[in-house]
Amino acid sequence: MTSEKDFIFSPIPLTTKQGSFEWSAPSNIALVKYWGKKENQIPANPSISFTLNNCKTITKLDFIQKANHDTFSFDLLFEGNPKEDFRPKIQKFLERIAIYCPYLKNYHLKIDTKNTFPHSSGIASSASGMAALSMNIMSLEKELNPAVTDEFFYQKASFLARLGSGSACRSVKGTVVVWGNHNEFEGSSDLFGVPFTDEIHPIFNNYQDTILLVDKGEKQVSSTVGHDLMHNHPFAEQRFLQAHHNLSAIKTVLGNGDVNRFIEIVESEALTLHAMMMTSMPYFILMKPNTLEIINKIWKFRKETNIPVCFTLDAGANVHILYPENVIVETLQFIKDELLGYCQNGQYLCDAIGFGSQKL
Ligand code: DP6
């Protein structure tokens, strides 16, 4: 069993004076949702996600040794330009990981980041962003300590990403990733995400995710606040138990390719996530009227055609439409004909299952 202590960097002379790395990390879409957390970003229940392929953050880290080792020093750029509003989040992240990566205070960092998806599209970039930054930090750590193994490299990268944003720990490595202790998933951990290594039924190969951008506005309630409202939530315990059951169920489905059961679990998870928001105190609703219009159209289309498309939702109004690659033509036609009218400026993103972060 790995513990937090295993990720503390042991002091060694820092021979690297300066350098630079660049990594991309993808977004991910949860099938069984993480909603509710304990201290230090420990999830209240396990979750599982598909890693995406096209929605990515690309981050370049330049580092150069400095004299003062007491504080963090960094420049933060977004698409090459200084981005002051992102600074507090990065500052907080660096402080959180300081005990695990004390060497970061020995360097001035330049973090230059960009996304492959449109800025302020309502697609959260925190998962891909925190994952991409964590990969760069681990590249620096490996430079300082070449003894770092591949396994440790990815586990610690996911561990660090988790401290930045919980779901980010599922954007590091693997096409299907499990995060959170679950007795039926060997090696699963509350501390980091692990690739799901069982054989996956070919129906899920290149599974598609078309993301409909329903509302690009700022959310009224952040995920962090939403997670917090699961404390003293009247249905919390039952929900956490349900997530465990759904994880077991989806494990079976990923093996046997039962897409109807897949749809049932995934849509129920999405609606349960939003039901938790609606039954929090204070309560809130992140879906928009068009979110519901889209859901109803998907149900109608599925009933009429038997094409196994389903939806899932994140903590927002946008809809992710999941379907097998072999129905791509009919499904995209349906989306274009019937759903784009519900999207802000007709915007949508085509994505599919990917494999994780990549060194550039
Ligand atoms: C609804 O990972 O964004 O997308 O840990 O506070 O950064 P923080 O929250 P975040 O929560 C997102 C939760 C979700 C479901 C999921 O991805 O599992």
XYZ file of C-alpha atoms and ligand atoms in Angstrom:
378
model
C 0.000 0.000 0.000
C 1.290 3.379 -0.980
C 0.884 6.229 1.500
C 1.222 10.005 1.197
C 4.670 9.770 2.778
C 5.981 7.743 -0.163
C 5.581 10.819 -2.338
C 7.774 13.108 -0.231
C 10.944 13.969 -2.117
C 14.130 13.050 -0.193
C 16.671 15.856 -0.174
C 19.484 15.450 -2.705
C 21.791 18.026 -4.271
C 19.930 19.823 -7.052
C 22.378 19.581 -9.922
C 19.990 20.777 -12.617
C 20.403 24.516 -13.153
C 17.749 25.131 -15.715
C 15.665 23.437 -18.356
C 12.310 23.111 -19.965
C 9.625 20.477 -20.548
C 6.349 20.343 -22.377
C 3.403 17.981 -21.838
C -0.134 17.663 -23.053
C -2.853 16.191 -20.866
C -6.434 15.439 -21.866
C -9.737 16.100 -20.228
C -11.759 13.121 -19.010
C -15.421 12.303 -18.644
C -16.584 10.415 -15.574
C -18.964 7.477 -16.007
C -19.358 7.013 -12.256
C -19.021 10.430 -10.685
C -16.836 11.881 -7.967
C -19.042 14.186 -5.900
C -18.113 14.792 -2.286
C -14.674 14.787 -0.719
C -12.847 14.527 2.577
C -9.822 16.511 3.684
C -6.853 16.788 1.313
C -8.868 15.981 -1.784
C -9.673 12.429 -0.684
C -12.794 11.375 -2.595
C -15.913 10.367 -0.678
C -16.494 7.615 -3.233
C -14.580 5.948 -6.060
C -15.113 7.096 -9.656
C -14.234 5.896 -13.147
C -13.755 7.856 -16.359
C -13.024 7.665 -20.043
C -9.942 9.641 -20.978
C -10.578 12.005 -23.885
C -8.361 12.478 -26.892
C -8.922 15.926 -28.423
C -9.801 18.212 -25.520
C -6.361 18.844 -24.076
C -4.214 21.326 -22.244
C -0.648 21.817 -23.449
C 1.715 23.219 -20.861
C 5.345 24.219 -21.173
C 7.402 24.584 -18.030
C 10.683 26.523 -18.041
C 12.696 26.477 -14.840
C 15.878 28.183 -13.703
C 17.590 28.004 -10.317
C 17.238 31.043 -8.064
C 18.978 32.206 -4.909
C 16.028 32.532 -2.537
C 14.474 29.178 -1.590
C 11.776 30.417 0.785
C 8.932 31.176 -1.552
C 7.522 30.145 -4.892
C 8.306 32.332 -7.838
C 6.503 31.835 -11.121
C 5.231 33.527 -14.259
C 1.924 32.317 -15.575
C 1.071 32.658 -19.240
C -2.028 31.627 -21.133
C -1.434 31.321 -24.869
C 1.763 33.269 -24.400
C 0.239 36.207 -22.500
C 0.324 36.853 -18.737
C -2.830 35.561 -17.071
C -3.273 37.086 -13.653
C -6.642 35.453 -12.855
C -5.112 31.953 -12.988
C -2.364 32.845 -10.504
C -4.178 32.251 -7.195
C -5.163 28.733 -8.233
C -1.577 27.871 -9.195
C -0.178 29.501 -6.056
C -2.545 27.393 -3.936
C -1.621 24.262 -5.879
C 2.117 24.859 -5.417
C 1.600 25.410 -1.692
C -0.395 22.191 -1.428
C 2.296 20.125 -3.131
C 5.254 21.913 -1.462
C 5.961 19.124 1.014
C 6.047 16.564 -1.800
C 8.080 18.703 -4.228
C 10.182 21.045 -2.047
C 12.637 21.522 -4.943
C 10.117 23.741 -6.702
C 11.092 26.599 -4.387
C 14.647 26.429 -5.728
C 13.545 27.428 -9.192
C 11.835 30.299 -10.884
C 9.095 28.711 -13.007
C 7.561 29.898 -16.205
C 4.298 28.094 -16.904
C 2.887 28.648 -20.372
C -0.397 26.920 -21.025
C -3.007 26.628 -23.751
C -6.059 24.496 -24.492
C -7.062 22.768 -27.710
C -10.708 23.593 -26.999
C -12.109 27.108 -27.082
C -11.455 29.173 -23.998
C -14.568 29.752 -21.867
C -16.451 27.054 -23.754
C -17.778 25.848 -20.441
C -15.447 22.857 -20.715
C -13.534 22.654 -17.478
C -9.840 22.921 -18.098
C -8.917 22.241 -14.487
C -8.563 18.481 -15.018
C -6.379 18.706 -18.124
C -4.569 21.806 -16.828
C -3.602 20.378 -13.439
C -2.617 17.092 -15.056
C -0.387 18.782 -17.657
C 1.352 20.876 -15.006
C 1.867 17.833 -12.776
C 3.463 15.902 -15.636
C 5.961 18.716 -16.142
C 6.747 18.826 -12.445
C 7.416 15.081 -12.491
C 9.716 15.500 -15.481
C 11.700 17.998 -13.425
C 11.707 15.585 -10.468
C 13.004 12.778 -12.676
C 15.741 15.039 -13.964
C 16.783 15.694 -10.359
C 16.428 12.047 -9.373
C 16.932 9.705 -12.336
C 16.156 6.722 -10.069
C 12.438 7.567 -10.312
C 10.689 4.571 -11.903
C 7.981 4.849 -14.534
C 5.385 3.516 -12.121
C 6.314 6.088 -9.486
C 6.443 8.850 -12.084
C 2.831 8.342 -13.169
C 1.498 7.605 -9.699
C 3.027 10.722 -8.239
C 1.936 12.804 -11.233
C -1.638 11.654 -10.616
C -1.222 12.211 -6.872
C -0.080 15.812 -7.492
C -2.810 16.439 -10.071
C -5.383 15.252 -7.523
C -4.199 17.906 -5.098
C -4.816 20.497 -7.824
C -8.263 19.230 -8.785
C -9.688 15.840 -7.884
C -10.791 14.767 -11.331
C -7.375 15.778 -12.760
C -5.847 12.627 -11.293
C -7.820 10.668 -13.904
C -6.164 12.594 -16.796
C -2.639 11.210 -16.439
C -2.489 7.702 -17.861
C -4.829 5.093 -19.313
C -7.948 5.041 -21.459
C -10.239 4.087 -18.602
C -9.137 5.309 -15.187
C -10.326 4.452 -11.685
C -9.775 6.753 -8.751
C -10.692 5.844 -5.191
C -10.473 2.666 -3.143
C -12.771 -0.057 -4.354
C -12.372 -3.659 -3.260
C -13.015 -5.064 -6.755
C -10.393 -2.899 -8.475
C -6.933 -4.129 -7.674
C -4.471 -1.344 -6.947
C -7.206 1.313 -6.736
C -6.370 4.145 -4.381
C -7.843 7.291 -2.881
C -4.481 8.977 -3.516
C -4.210 8.697 -7.294
C -5.950 7.388 -10.390
C -4.953 4.030 -11.863
C -5.483 2.722 -15.386
C -8.186 0.059 -15.577
C -6.239 -2.877 -16.941
C -8.904 -5.582 -17.393
C -9.715 -6.496 -20.945
C -12.258 -4.068 -22.380
C -14.910 -5.206 -24.856
C -14.192 -3.987 -28.434
C -17.493 -2.073 -28.539
C -15.729 0.534 -26.383
C -12.777 0.915 -28.788
C -12.657 4.508 -29.942
C -15.939 5.205 -28.124
C -17.183 8.644 -29.148
C -17.947 11.667 -26.985
C -19.626 14.577 -28.737
C -19.803 17.501 -26.348
C -22.700 19.887 -26.844
C -21.944 23.359 -25.535
C -25.249 24.415 -24.060
C -24.060 27.174 -21.822
C -20.658 28.782 -21.808
C -21.368 31.119 -18.917
C -19.694 31.087 -15.531
C -21.272 28.462 -13.259
C -23.264 29.856 -10.335
C -21.806 27.241 -8.015
C -18.245 25.928 -8.325
C -17.488 22.208 -8.055
C -15.539 22.874 -4.886
C -18.593 24.398 -3.205
C -20.776 21.589 -4.583
C -18.476 18.901 -3.164
C -18.608 20.623 0.185
C -22.389 20.510 0.243
C -22.174 16.711 0.379
C -21.185 17.124 4.047
C -24.411 16.698 6.051
C -26.282 15.996 2.832
C -29.362 13.888 3.670
C -28.639 11.342 0.907
C -24.836 11.320 1.043
C -24.237 7.901 2.602
C -26.659 6.206 0.261
C -25.098 7.967 -2.715
C -21.562 6.910 -1.777
C -22.747 3.327 -1.420
C -24.485 3.534 -4.805
C -21.249 4.728 -6.457
C -19.500 1.611 -5.135
C -22.266 -0.583 -6.575
C -22.192 1.253 -9.902
C -18.443 0.823 -10.132
C -18.831 -2.945 -9.711
C -21.606 -2.967 -12.290
C -19.685 -0.937 -14.849
C -16.649 -3.155 -14.421
C -18.771 -6.081 -15.632
C -20.183 -4.023 -18.504
C -16.758 -2.868 -19.691
C -15.843 -6.541 -19.977
C -18.997 -7.924 -21.579
C -19.946 -4.966 -23.795
C -23.561 -4.798 -22.599
C -24.244 -1.301 -23.939
C -27.812 -1.183 -22.638
C -26.609 -1.707 -19.100
C -23.805 0.793 -19.776
C -26.397 3.398 -20.770
C -28.444 2.710 -17.655
C -25.501 3.176 -15.317
C -24.054 6.232 -17.056
C -27.313 8.162 -17.387
C -28.348 7.298 -13.853
C -24.986 8.557 -12.583
C -25.374 11.860 -14.440
C -28.875 12.427 -13.104
C -27.861 11.378 -9.599
C -25.018 13.904 -9.646
C -27.488 16.656 -10.479
C -30.019 15.267 -8.015
C -27.391 15.681 -5.299
C -27.072 19.339 -6.263
C -30.819 19.832 -6.235
C -31.120 18.243 -2.794
C -28.192 20.074 -1.154
C -28.816 22.892 1.270
C -28.482 25.420 -0.243
C -29.832 23.707 -3.370
C -28.908 24.646 -6.914
C -29.507 23.632 -10.522
C -26.737 23.633 -13.119
C -28.772 22.154 -15.974
C -30.456 24.582 -18.360
C -33.758 24.115 -20.180
C -31.795 23.108 -23.282
C -29.961 20.408 -21.306
C -33.341 18.758 -20.703
C -34.455 19.287 -24.293
C -31.343 17.446 -25.461
C -31.819 14.603 -22.981
C -35.403 14.097 -24.133
C -34.358 14.099 -27.789
C -31.671 11.516 -27.086
C -34.190 9.274 -25.359
C -36.611 9.604 -28.268
C -33.902 8.914 -30.857
C -32.686 5.870 -28.953
C -36.183 4.476 -28.620
C -36.959 4.965 -32.285
C -33.681 3.708 -33.739
C -32.253 1.368 -31.095
C -28.934 3.125 -31.600
C -27.152 2.951 -28.242
C -26.404 6.637 -27.655
C -26.535 8.019 -24.154
C -25.748 11.219 -22.349
C -23.717 12.194 -19.351
C -23.243 15.513 -17.589
C -20.480 17.165 -15.630
C -21.073 19.839 -13.059
C -22.599 22.127 -15.672
C -25.205 22.452 -18.419
C -23.191 20.921 -21.280
C -24.116 17.458 -22.491
C -21.637 14.714 -23.381
C -23.103 12.249 -25.871
C -21.455 8.847 -25.702
C -21.793 6.210 -28.433
C -19.894 3.416 -30.174
C -17.794 4.202 -33.240
C -19.934 1.952 -35.480
C -22.940 4.317 -35.236
C -20.979 7.515 -35.784
C -22.599 8.480 -39.102
C -26.230 8.186 -37.974
C -25.513 9.734 -34.606
C -23.677 12.776 -35.958
C -26.481 13.294 -38.431
C -29.009 13.181 -35.586
C -26.919 15.598 -33.541
C -26.642 18.051 -36.428
C -30.304 17.819 -37.401
C -31.884 17.847 -33.982
C -29.535 18.966 -31.244
C -27.295 21.779 -32.427
C -30.198 24.215 -32.190
C -29.993 23.823 -28.408
C -26.282 24.696 -28.287
C -24.896 28.148 -27.718
C -24.018 29.434 -31.178
C -24.465 25.864 -32.447
C -21.157 24.892 -30.856
C -20.045 21.342 -30.187
C -16.803 19.389 -29.899
C -16.093 15.943 -31.308
C -13.980 13.761 -29.096
C -13.310 10.086 -28.460
C -11.534 7.892 -25.956
C -7.817 8.674 -25.679
C -4.890 7.322 -23.710
C -3.588 10.051 -21.398
C -0.876 12.632 -21.133
C 1.967 12.856 -23.586
C 5.453 14.347 -23.508
C 6.009 16.734 -26.408
C -18.827 16.556 -11.523
O -12.495 17.613 -9.872
O -13.644 19.724 -10.610
O -16.859 16.469 -12.847
O -11.601 18.392 -6.723
O -12.887 20.468 -6.218
O -11.328 20.404 -8.191
P -12.260 19.628 -7.283
O -13.497 19.169 -8.173
P -13.555 18.607 -9.637
O -14.979 17.868 -9.555
C -15.612 17.487 -10.713
C -16.604 16.443 -10.436
C -17.418 16.019 -11.640
C -17.504 14.500 -11.650
C -16.234 13.771 -11.986
O -15.456 14.250 -12.834
O -16.044 12.689 -11.423
